[in-house]
Amino acid sequence: MSLSLTGLRHVVVAGAHCDDIAIGCGATLLALRQEFGDLVVSAFVLTGAGTPREAEERAALEAFCPGVRLTIEDLPDALTPAHWLATKQALATFTRMLPSPADLVIGPQVADAHQDHRLLAELLVTEFRAQPVWGYEILKYESDLPQVTTYVPVSEADARAKSALLHENYASQQDHPWFDEEAFLGLMRVRGAQCNTRYAEGFVVAKSVIEIGDHA
Ligand SMILES: [Zn+2]
């Protein structure tokens, strides 16, 4: 069973670290950009400003979604829970500066094992109370892949383009043992099998409001 996403004008994507957004929902972003030509994408990243990772992130997100509006903050990597107020205020400032209300918000999922991912996931649902908030999954050393509830089928071309763009743009991450094409395509293949297609990205969605008919 599937529902179709229509009328999308503005999507917010959020990540704790430079590369989280592209790893978590890169293929979905590629598909959204193709389907919705005038889509505005606003991106928020908690950490990395002023480091070499900022340039990587700017180039990568521009490749995934040309024209992206990108805000990168300089909160301390791995320590954001100790900077709760600054994190909350940075997200609130980003939200206040949005050019229009978001139709969809995509960020980390609340059961992620990484403390920065988890904090941002918790704050997103408090900041975006009128929007659907999807939590992406991040494959890593920890065994914390979630039981995803929502699937976005993606084409093989977009799945492979995601992997290629990750490799082209995040040179600093390529020594991680999980950072390779087999891992990226493998997870998308598993999520594809679970929704009866070839490739998909999976999301955790805690709450949905479904209107019957067009109430826009
Ligand atoms: Zn991360």
PDB file of N, CA, C and O in Angstrom, residues 131-202:
ATOM      1  N   GLN A 131       4.234  20.078  10.806  1.00  0.00           N
ATOM      2  CA  GLN A 131       4.719  19.402   9.608  1.00  0.00           C
ATOM      3  C   GLN A 131       4.971  17.923   9.882  1.00  0.00           C
ATOM      4  O   GLN A 131       5.269  17.550  11.014  1.00  0.00           O
ATOM      5  N   PRO A 132       4.902  17.096   8.831  1.00  0.00           N
ATOM      6  CA  PRO A 132       5.418  15.738   8.988  1.00  0.00           C
ATOM      7  C   PRO A 132       6.930  15.779   9.177  1.00  0.00           C
ATOM      8  O   PRO A 132       7.629  16.535   8.491  1.00  0.00           O
ATOM      9  N   VAL A 133       7.425  15.028  10.132  1.00  0.00           N
ATOM     10  CA  VAL A 133       8.866  14.957  10.399  1.00  0.00           C
ATOM     11  C   VAL A 133       9.304  13.509  10.202  1.00  0.00           C
ATOM     12  O   VAL A 133       8.825  12.615  10.901  1.00  0.00           O
ATOM     13  N   TRP A 134      10.186  13.304   9.234  1.00  0.00           N
ATOM     14  CA  TRP A 134      10.682  11.948   8.953  1.00  0.00           C
ATOM     15  C   TRP A 134      12.085  11.808   9.520  1.00  0.00           C
ATOM     16  O   TRP A 134      12.922  12.701   9.354  1.00  0.00           O
ATOM     17  N   GLY A 135      12.363  10.674  10.133  1.00  0.00           N
ATOM     18  CA  GLY A 135      13.698  10.418  10.659  1.00  0.00           C
ATOM     19  C   GLY A 135      14.462   9.449   9.779  1.00  0.00           C
ATOM     20  O   GLY A 135      14.028   8.307   9.580  1.00  0.00           O
ATOM     21  N   TYR A 136      15.581   9.894   9.230  1.00  0.00           N
ATOM     22  CA  TYR A 136      16.384   8.994   8.381  1.00  0.00           C
ATOM     23  C   TYR A 136      17.287   8.125   9.242  1.00  0.00           C
ATOM     24  O   TYR A 136      17.491   8.353  10.430  1.00  0.00           O
ATOM     25  N   GLU A 137      17.848   7.097   8.609  1.00  0.00           N
ATOM     26  CA  GLU A 137      18.754   6.187   9.315  1.00  0.00           C
ATOM     27  C   GLU A 137      20.174   6.388   8.806  1.00  0.00           C
ATOM     28  O   GLU A 137      20.387   6.688   7.638  1.00  0.00           O
ATOM     29  N   ILE A 138      21.124   6.242   9.726  1.00  0.00           N
ATOM     30  CA  ILE A 138      22.539   6.413   9.404  1.00  0.00           C
ATOM     31  C   ILE A 138      23.264   5.112   9.748  1.00  0.00           C
ATOM     32  O   ILE A 138      23.408   4.771  10.929  1.00  0.00           O
ATOM     33  N   LEU A 139      23.716   4.416   8.724  1.00  0.00           N
ATOM     34  CA  LEU A 139      24.513   3.205   8.944  1.00  0.00           C
ATOM     35  C   LEU A 139      25.864   3.584   9.539  1.00  0.00           C
ATOM     36  O   LEU A 139      26.516   4.511   9.059  1.00  0.00           O
ATOM     37  N   LYS A 140      26.273   2.895  10.572  1.00  0.00           N
ATOM     38  CA  LYS A 140      27.559   3.195  11.212  1.00  0.00           C
ATOM     39  C   LYS A 140      28.018   1.990  12.015  1.00  0.00           C
ATOM     40  O   LYS A 140      27.460   0.913  11.901  1.00  0.00           O
ATOM     41  N   TYR A 141      29.050   2.164  12.840  1.00  0.00           N
ATOM     42  CA  TYR A 141      29.598   1.062  13.628  1.00  0.00           C
ATOM     43  C   TYR A 141      28.556   0.515  14.613  1.00  0.00           C
ATOM     44  O   TYR A 141      28.442  -0.691  14.818  1.00  0.00           O
ATOM     45  N   GLU A 142      27.788   1.400  15.232  1.00  0.00           N
ATOM     46  CA  GLU A 142      26.794   0.964  16.217  1.00  0.00           C
ATOM     47  C   GLU A 142      25.685   0.153  15.527  1.00  0.00           C
ATOM     48  O   GLU A 142      25.340   0.405  14.380  1.00  0.00           O
ATOM     49  N   SER A 143      25.106  -0.791  16.272  1.00  0.00           N
ATOM     50  CA  SER A 143      24.073  -1.672  15.699  1.00  0.00           C
ATOM     51  C   SER A 143      22.693  -1.087  15.951  1.00  0.00           C
ATOM     52  O   SER A 143      21.834  -1.707  16.552  1.00  0.00           O
ATOM     53  N   ASP A 144      22.492   0.147  15.457  1.00  0.00           N
ATOM     54  CA  ASP A 144      21.269   0.852  15.837  1.00  0.00           C
ATOM     55  C   ASP A 144      20.322   1.096  14.671  1.00  0.00           C
ATOM     56  O   ASP A 144      19.501   2.008  14.739  1.00  0.00           O
ATOM     57  N   LEU A 145      20.410   0.303  13.609  1.00  0.00           N
ATOM     58  CA  LEU A 145      19.459   0.538  12.520  1.00  0.00           C
ATOM     59  C   LEU A 145      18.038   0.394  13.047  1.00  0.00           C
ATOM     60  O   LEU A 145      17.726  -0.570  13.748  1.00  0.00           O
ATOM     61  N   PRO A 146      17.168   1.332  12.715  1.00  0.00           N
ATOM     62  CA  PRO A 146      15.814   1.302  13.289  1.00  0.00           C
ATOM     63  C   PRO A 146      14.877   0.386  12.507  1.00  0.00           C
ATOM     64  O   PRO A 146      15.182  -0.042  11.389  1.00  0.00           O
ATOM     65  N   GLN A 147      13.750   0.084  13.119  1.00  0.00           N
ATOM     66  CA  GLN A 147      12.667  -0.550  12.379  1.00  0.00           C
ATOM     67  C   GLN A 147      11.916   0.576  11.674  1.00  0.00           C
ATOM     68  O   GLN A 147      11.122   1.288  12.294  1.00  0.00           O
ATOM     69  N   VAL A 148      12.226   0.766  10.403  1.00  0.00           N
ATOM     70  CA  VAL A 148      11.658   1.923   9.721  1.00  0.00           C
ATOM     71  C   VAL A 148      10.176   1.695   9.447  1.00  0.00           C
ATOM     72  O   VAL A 148       9.713   0.555   9.349  1.00  0.00           O
ATOM     73  N   THR A 149       9.449   2.799   9.359  1.00  0.00           N
ATOM     74  CA  THR A 149       7.997   2.720   9.200  1.00  0.00           C
ATOM     75  C   THR A 149       7.538   3.257   7.858  1.00  0.00           C
ATOM     76  O   THR A 149       6.394   3.048   7.467  1.00  0.00           O
ATOM     77  N   THR A 150       8.409   3.978   7.164  1.00  0.00           N
ATOM     78  CA  THR A 150       8.015   4.667   5.936  1.00  0.00           C
ATOM     79  C   THR A 150       9.122   4.473   4.909  1.00  0.00           C
ATOM     80  O   THR A 150      10.305   4.608   5.240  1.00  0.00           O
ATOM     81  N   TYR A 151       8.737   4.157   3.706  1.00  0.00           N
ATOM     82  CA  TYR A 151       9.705   3.872   2.652  1.00  0.00           C
ATOM     83  C   TYR A 151       9.501   4.810   1.471  1.00  0.00           C
ATOM     84  O   TYR A 151       8.368   5.082   1.080  1.00  0.00           O
ATOM     85  N   VAL A 152      10.605   5.281   0.918  1.00  0.00           N
ATOM     86  CA  VAL A 152      10.553   6.056  -0.328  1.00  0.00           C
ATOM     87  C   VAL A 152      11.305   5.258  -1.392  1.00  0.00           C
ATOM     88  O   VAL A 152      12.543   5.191  -1.347  1.00  0.00           O
ATOM     89  N   PRO A 153      10.602   4.626  -2.333  1.00  0.00           N
ATOM     90  CA  PRO A 153      11.298   3.922  -3.415  1.00  0.00           C
ATOM     91  C   PRO A 153      12.101   4.924  -4.244  1.00  0.00           C
ATOM     92  O   PRO A 153      11.634   6.033  -4.509  1.00  0.00           O
ATOM     93  N   VAL A 154      13.314   4.525  -4.620  1.00  0.00           N
ATOM     94  CA  VAL A 154      14.147   5.389  -5.457  1.00  0.00           C
ATOM     95  C   VAL A 154      14.648   4.562  -6.643  1.00  0.00           C
ATOM     96  O   VAL A 154      14.776   3.337  -6.550  1.00  0.00           O
ATOM     97  N   SER A 155      14.931   5.251  -7.733  1.00  0.00           N
ATOM     98  CA  SER A 155      15.408   4.547  -8.920  1.00  0.00           C
ATOM     99  C   SER A 155      16.825   4.037  -8.678  1.00  0.00           C
ATOM    100  O   SER A 155      17.558   4.547  -7.817  1.00  0.00           O
ATOM    101  N   GLU A 156      17.225   3.037  -9.479  1.00  0.00           N
ATOM    102  CA  GLU A 156      18.606   2.559  -9.365  1.00  0.00           C
ATOM    103  C   GLU A 156      19.577   3.691  -9.700  1.00  0.00           C
ATOM    104  O   GLU A 156      20.627   3.823  -9.074  1.00  0.00           O
ATOM    105  N   ALA A 157      19.206   4.535 -10.678  1.00  0.00           N
ATOM    106  CA  ALA A 157      20.086   5.658 -11.046  1.00  0.00           C
ATOM    107  C   ALA A 157      20.287   6.591  -9.854  1.00  0.00           C
ATOM    108  O   ALA A 157      21.411   7.036  -9.582  1.00  0.00           O
ATOM    109  N   ASP A 158      19.220   6.886  -9.122  1.00  0.00           N
ATOM    110  CA  ASP A 158      19.359   7.784  -7.968  1.00  0.00           C
ATOM    111  C   ASP A 158      20.121   7.111  -6.826  1.00  0.00           C
ATOM    112  O   ASP A 158      20.886   7.766  -6.111  1.00  0.00           O
ATOM    113  N   ALA A 159      19.904   5.815  -6.650  1.00  0.00           N
ATOM    114  CA  ALA A 159      20.654   5.101  -5.599  1.00  0.00           C
ATOM    115  C   ALA A 159      22.151   5.137  -5.918  1.00  0.00           C
ATOM    116  O   ALA A 159      22.974   5.422  -5.037  1.00  0.00           O
ATOM    117  N   ARG A 160      22.499   4.879  -7.161  1.00  0.00           N
ATOM    118  CA  ARG A 160      23.920   4.887  -7.537  1.00  0.00           C
ATOM    119  C   ARG A 160      24.485   6.306  -7.533  1.00  0.00           C
ATOM    120  O   ARG A 160      25.643   6.525  -7.166  1.00  0.00           O
ATOM    121  N   ALA A 161      23.669   7.277  -7.943  1.00  0.00           N
ATOM    122  CA  ALA A 161      24.133   8.674  -7.923  1.00  0.00           C
ATOM    123  C   ALA A 161      24.396   9.120  -6.488  1.00  0.00           C
ATOM    124  O   ALA A 161      25.369   9.840  -6.217  1.00  0.00           O
ATOM    125  N   LYS A 162      23.555   8.691  -5.565  1.00  0.00           N
ATOM    126  CA  LYS A 162      23.789   9.026  -4.148  1.00  0.00           C
ATOM    127  C   LYS A 162      25.154   8.515  -3.707  1.00  0.00           C
ATOM    128  O   LYS A 162      25.961   9.257  -3.127  1.00  0.00           O
ATOM    129  N   SER A 163      25.427   7.257  -3.982  1.00  0.00           N
ATOM    130  CA  SER A 163      26.707   6.680  -3.578  1.00  0.00           C
ATOM    131  C   SER A 163      27.872   7.411  -4.242  1.00  0.00           C
ATOM    132  O   SER A 163      28.879   7.733  -3.598  1.00  0.00           O
ATOM    133  N   ALA A 164      27.719   7.722  -5.535  1.00  0.00           N
ATOM    134  CA  ALA A 164      28.801   8.411  -6.252  1.00  0.00           C
ATOM    135  C   ALA A 164      29.041   9.804  -5.677  1.00  0.00           C
ATOM    136  O   ALA A 164      30.195  10.216  -5.463  1.00  0.00           O
ATOM    137  N   LEU A 165      27.959  10.535  -5.409  1.00  0.00           N
ATOM    138  CA  LEU A 165      28.111  11.897  -4.865  1.00  0.00           C
ATOM    139  C   LEU A 165      28.722  11.872  -3.464  1.00  0.00           C
ATOM    140  O   LEU A 165      29.503  12.763  -3.104  1.00  0.00           O
ATOM    141  N   LEU A 166      28.366  10.867  -2.680  1.00  0.00           N
ATOM    142  CA  LEU A 166      28.988  10.743  -1.356  1.00  0.00           C
ATOM    143  C   LEU A 166      30.500  10.564  -1.503  1.00  0.00           C
ATOM    144  O   LEU A 166      31.285  11.200  -0.799  1.00  0.00           O
ATOM    145  N   HIS A 167      30.910   9.715  -2.428  1.00  0.00           N
ATOM    146  CA  HIS A 167      32.343   9.473  -2.611  1.00  0.00           C
ATOM    147  C   HIS A 167      33.057  10.689  -3.193  1.00  0.00           C
ATOM    148  O   HIS A 167      34.185  10.989  -2.820  1.00  0.00           O
ATOM    149  N   GLU A 168      32.383  11.391  -4.095  1.00  0.00           N
ATOM    150  CA  GLU A 168      33.021  12.553  -4.725  1.00  0.00           C
ATOM    151  C   GLU A 168      33.198  13.711  -3.753  1.00  0.00           C
ATOM    152  O   GLU A 168      34.145  14.484  -3.872  1.00  0.00           O
ATOM    153  N   ASN A 169      32.293  13.822  -2.792  1.00  0.00           N
ATOM    154  CA  ASN A 169      32.250  15.055  -1.998  1.00  0.00           C
ATOM    155  C   ASN A 169      32.748  14.947  -0.564  1.00  0.00           C
ATOM    156  O   ASN A 169      33.000  15.974   0.065  1.00  0.00           O
ATOM    157  N   TYR A 170      32.862  13.726  -0.035  1.00  0.00           N
ATOM    158  CA  TYR A 170      33.251  13.617   1.380  1.00  0.00           C
ATOM    159  C   TYR A 170      34.560  12.857   1.518  1.00  0.00           C
ATOM    160  O   TYR A 170      34.625  11.787   2.140  1.00  0.00           O
ATOM    161  N   ALA A 171      35.618  13.437   0.975  1.00  0.00           N
ATOM    162  CA  ALA A 171      36.928  12.787   1.029  1.00  0.00           C
ATOM    163  C   ALA A 171      37.347  12.504   2.470  1.00  0.00           C
ATOM    164  O   ALA A 171      37.990  11.487   2.754  1.00  0.00           O
ATOM    165  N   SER A 172      36.962  13.393   3.391  1.00  0.00           N
ATOM    166  CA  SER A 172      37.418  13.245   4.779  1.00  0.00           C
ATOM    167  C   SER A 172      36.807  12.039   5.481  1.00  0.00           C
ATOM    168  O   SER A 172      37.279  11.627   6.537  1.00  0.00           O
ATOM    169  N   GLN A 173      35.750  11.457   4.920  1.00  0.00           N
ATOM    170  CA  GLN A 173      35.044  10.372   5.607  1.00  0.00           C
ATOM    171  C   GLN A 173      35.373   8.986   5.061  1.00  0.00           C
ATOM    172  O   GLN A 173      34.880   7.977   5.565  1.00  0.00           O
ATOM    173  N   GLN A 174      36.209   8.935   4.025  1.00  0.00           N
ATOM    174  CA  GLN A 174      36.320   7.669   3.305  1.00  0.00           C
ATOM    175  C   GLN A 174      37.172   6.622   4.012  1.00  0.00           C
ATOM    176  O   GLN A 174      37.251   5.482   3.552  1.00  0.00           O
ATOM    177  N   ASP A 175      37.777   6.981   5.149  1.00  0.00           N
ATOM    178  CA  ASP A 175      38.496   5.952   5.896  1.00  0.00           C
ATOM    179  C   ASP A 175      37.598   5.228   6.900  1.00  0.00           C
ATOM    180  O   ASP A 175      38.016   4.276   7.541  1.00  0.00           O
ATOM    181  N   HIS A 176      36.340   5.654   7.019  1.00  0.00           N
ATOM    182  CA  HIS A 176      35.419   4.895   7.864  1.00  0.00           C
ATOM    183  C   HIS A 176      35.135   3.540   7.198  1.00  0.00           C
ATOM    184  O   HIS A 176      34.894   3.491   5.992  1.00  0.00           O
ATOM    185  N   PRO A 177      35.137   2.455   7.977  1.00  0.00           N
ATOM    186  CA  PRO A 177      34.955   1.139   7.361  1.00  0.00           C
ATOM    187  C   PRO A 177      33.590   0.941   6.718  1.00  0.00           C
ATOM    188  O   PRO A 177      33.428   0.075   5.859  1.00  0.00           O
ATOM    189  N   TRP A 178      32.606   1.738   7.104  1.00  0.00           N
ATOM    190  CA  TRP A 178      31.265   1.583   6.530  1.00  0.00           C
ATOM    191  C   TRP A 178      31.037   2.488   5.323  1.00  0.00           C
ATOM    192  O   TRP A 178      29.978   2.450   4.702  1.00  0.00           O
ATOM    193  N   PHE A 179      32.028   3.320   4.997  1.00  0.00           N
ATOM    194  CA  PHE A 179      31.813   4.307   3.928  1.00  0.00           C
ATOM    195  C   PHE A 179      32.208   3.690   2.591  1.00  0.00           C
ATOM    196  O   PHE A 179      33.312   3.891   2.082  1.00  0.00           O
ATOM    197  N   ASP A 180      31.332   2.897   2.013  1.00  0.00           N
ATOM    198  CA  ASP A 180      31.613   2.364   0.677  1.00  0.00           C
ATOM    199  C   ASP A 180      30.304   2.076  -0.051  1.00  0.00           C
ATOM    200  O   ASP A 180      29.223   2.061   0.536  1.00  0.00           O
ATOM    201  N   GLU A 181      30.428   1.839  -1.347  1.00  0.00           N
ATOM    202  CA  GLU A 181      29.239   1.701  -2.182  1.00  0.00           C
ATOM    203  C   GLU A 181      28.402   0.497  -1.778  1.00  0.00           C
ATOM    204  O   GLU A 181      27.172   0.549  -1.796  1.00  0.00           O
ATOM    205  N   GLU A 182      29.072  -0.601  -1.413  1.00  0.00           N
ATOM    206  CA  GLU A 182      28.314  -1.799  -1.012  1.00  0.00           C
ATOM    207  C   GLU A 182      27.397  -1.502   0.164  1.00  0.00           C
ATOM    208  O   GLU A 182      26.264  -1.967   0.227  1.00  0.00           O
ATOM    209  N   ALA A 183      27.920  -0.754   1.129  1.00  0.00           N
ATOM    210  CA  ALA A 183      27.120  -0.451   2.320  1.00  0.00           C
ATOM    211  C   ALA A 183      25.945   0.463   1.963  1.00  0.00           C
ATOM    212  O   ALA A 183      24.802   0.220   2.378  1.00  0.00           O
ATOM    213  N   PHE A 184      26.220   1.516   1.184  1.00  0.00           N
ATOM    214  CA  PHE A 184      25.137   2.448   0.836  1.00  0.00           C
ATOM    215  C   PHE A 184      24.070   1.763  -0.014  1.00  0.00           C
ATOM    216  O   PHE A 184      22.875   1.857   0.269  1.00  0.00           O
ATOM    217  N   LEU A 185      24.514   1.073  -1.067  1.00  0.00           N
ATOM    218  CA  LEU A 185      23.541   0.396  -1.930  1.00  0.00           C
ATOM    219  C   LEU A 185      22.879  -0.764  -1.190  1.00  0.00           C
ATOM    220  O   LEU A 185      21.692  -1.040  -1.391  1.00  0.00           O
ATOM    221  N   GLY A 186      23.641  -1.450  -0.334  1.00  0.00           N
ATOM    222  CA  GLY A 186      23.093  -2.599   0.388  1.00  0.00           C
ATOM    223  C   GLY A 186      21.930  -2.207   1.279  1.00  0.00           C
ATOM    224  O   GLY A 186      20.892  -2.878   1.287  1.00  0.00           O
ATOM    225  N   LEU A 187      22.086  -1.115   2.014  1.00  0.00           N
ATOM    226  CA  LEU A 187      20.991  -0.693   2.886  1.00  0.00           C
ATOM    227  C   LEU A 187      19.784  -0.260   2.052  1.00  0.00           C
ATOM    228  O   LEU A 187      18.640  -0.607   2.374  1.00  0.00           O
ATOM    229  N   MET A 188      20.032   0.465   0.964  1.00  0.00           N
ATOM    230  CA  MET A 188      18.902   0.866   0.106  1.00  0.00           C
ATOM    231  C   MET A 188      18.250  -0.356  -0.546  1.00  0.00           C
ATOM    232  O   MET A 188      17.039  -0.382  -0.763  1.00  0.00           O
ATOM    233  N   ARG A 189      19.054  -1.395  -0.831  1.00  0.00           N
ATOM    234  CA  ARG A 189      18.487  -2.627  -1.416  1.00  0.00           C
ATOM    235  C   ARG A 189      17.606  -3.342  -0.390  1.00  0.00           C
ATOM    236  O   ARG A 189      16.536  -3.865  -0.720  1.00  0.00           O
ATOM    237  N   VAL A 190      18.067  -3.400   0.859  1.00  0.00           N
ATOM    238  CA  VAL A 190      17.264  -4.027   1.920  1.00  0.00           C
ATOM    239  C   VAL A 190      15.943  -3.284   2.075  1.00  0.00           C
ATOM    240  O   VAL A 190      14.865  -3.891   2.128  1.00  0.00           O
ATOM    241  N   ARG A 191      16.009  -1.949   2.139  1.00  0.00           N
ATOM    242  CA  ARG A 191      14.763  -1.177   2.294  1.00  0.00           C
ATOM    243  C   ARG A 191      13.885  -1.336   1.060  1.00  0.00           C
ATOM    244  O   ARG A 191      12.645  -1.307   1.165  1.00  0.00           O
ATOM    245  N   GLY A 192      14.521  -1.499  -0.111  1.00  0.00           N
ATOM    246  CA  GLY A 192      13.736  -1.761  -1.320  1.00  0.00           C
ATOM    247  C   GLY A 192      13.002  -3.092  -1.216  1.00  0.00           C
ATOM    248  O   GLY A 192      11.808  -3.188  -1.531  1.00  0.00           O
ATOM    249  N   ALA A 193      13.719  -4.123  -0.771  1.00  0.00           N
ATOM    250  CA  ALA A 193      13.081  -5.446  -0.641  1.00  0.00           C
ATOM    251  C   ALA A 193      11.887  -5.376   0.306  1.00  0.00           C
ATOM    252  O   ALA A 193      10.882  -6.054   0.107  1.00  0.00           O
ATOM    253  N   GLN A 194      11.992  -4.548   1.337  1.00  0.00           N
ATOM    254  CA  GLN A 194      10.919  -4.467   2.328  1.00  0.00           C
ATOM    255  C   GLN A 194       9.696  -3.722   1.817  1.00  0.00           C
ATOM    256  O   GLN A 194       8.639  -3.762   2.453  1.00  0.00           O
ATOM    257  N   CYS A 195       9.844  -3.000   0.699  1.00  0.00           N
ATOM    258  CA  CYS A 195       8.660  -2.323   0.143  1.00  0.00           C
ATOM    259  C   CYS A 195       8.433  -2.745  -1.310  1.00  0.00           C
ATOM    260  O   CYS A 195       7.807  -2.018  -2.077  1.00  0.00           O
ATOM    261  N   ASN A 196       8.935  -3.932  -1.646  1.00  0.00           N
ATOM    262  CA  ASN A 196       8.609  -4.554  -2.922  1.00  0.00           C
ATOM    263  C   ASN A 196       9.114  -3.772  -4.131  1.00  0.00           C
ATOM    264  O   ASN A 196       8.446  -3.669  -5.142  1.00  0.00           O
ATOM    265  N   THR A 197      10.314  -3.196  -3.979  1.00  0.00           N
ATOM    266  CA  THR A 197      10.935  -2.526  -5.115  1.00  0.00           C
ATOM    267  C   THR A 197      12.430  -2.830  -5.055  1.00  0.00           C
ATOM    268  O   THR A 197      12.867  -3.658  -4.248  1.00  0.00           O
ATOM    269  N   ARG A 198      13.224  -2.229  -5.928  1.00  0.00           N
ATOM    270  CA  ARG A 198      14.651  -2.555  -5.951  1.00  0.00           C
ATOM    271  C   ARG A 198      15.408  -1.767  -4.862  1.00  0.00           C
ATOM    272  O   ARG A 198      16.076  -2.337  -4.035  1.00  0.00           O
ATOM    273  N   TYR A 199      15.279  -0.460  -4.911  1.00  0.00           N
ATOM    274  CA  TYR A 199      15.984   0.383  -3.940  1.00  0.00           C
ATOM    275  C   TYR A 199      15.003   1.336  -3.268  1.00  0.00           C
ATOM    276  O   TYR A 199      14.037   1.802  -3.895  1.00  0.00           O
ATOM    277  N   ALA A 200      15.272   1.647  -2.025  1.00  0.00           N
ATOM    278  CA  ALA A 200      14.435   2.605  -1.294  1.00  0.00           C
ATOM    279  C   ALA A 200      15.256   3.169  -0.146  1.00  0.00           C
ATOM    280  O   ALA A 200      16.269   2.602   0.266  1.00  0.00           O
ATOM    281  N   GLU A 201      14.823   4.304   0.363  1.00  0.00           N
ATOM    282  CA  GLU A 201      15.335   4.796   1.637  1.00  0.00           C
ATOM    283  C   GLU A 201      14.227   4.649   2.674  1.00  0.00           C
ATOM    284  O   GLU A 201      13.044   4.820   2.364  1.00  0.00           O
ATOM    285  N   GLY A 202      14.637   4.312   3.893  1.00  0.00           N
ATOM    286  CA  GLY A 202      13.674   4.077   4.957  1.00  0.00           C
ATOM    287  C   GLY A 202      13.698   5.202   5.976  1.00  0.00           C
ATOM    288  O   GLY A 202      14.748   5.803   6.235  1.00  0.00           O
TER     289      GLY A 202
END
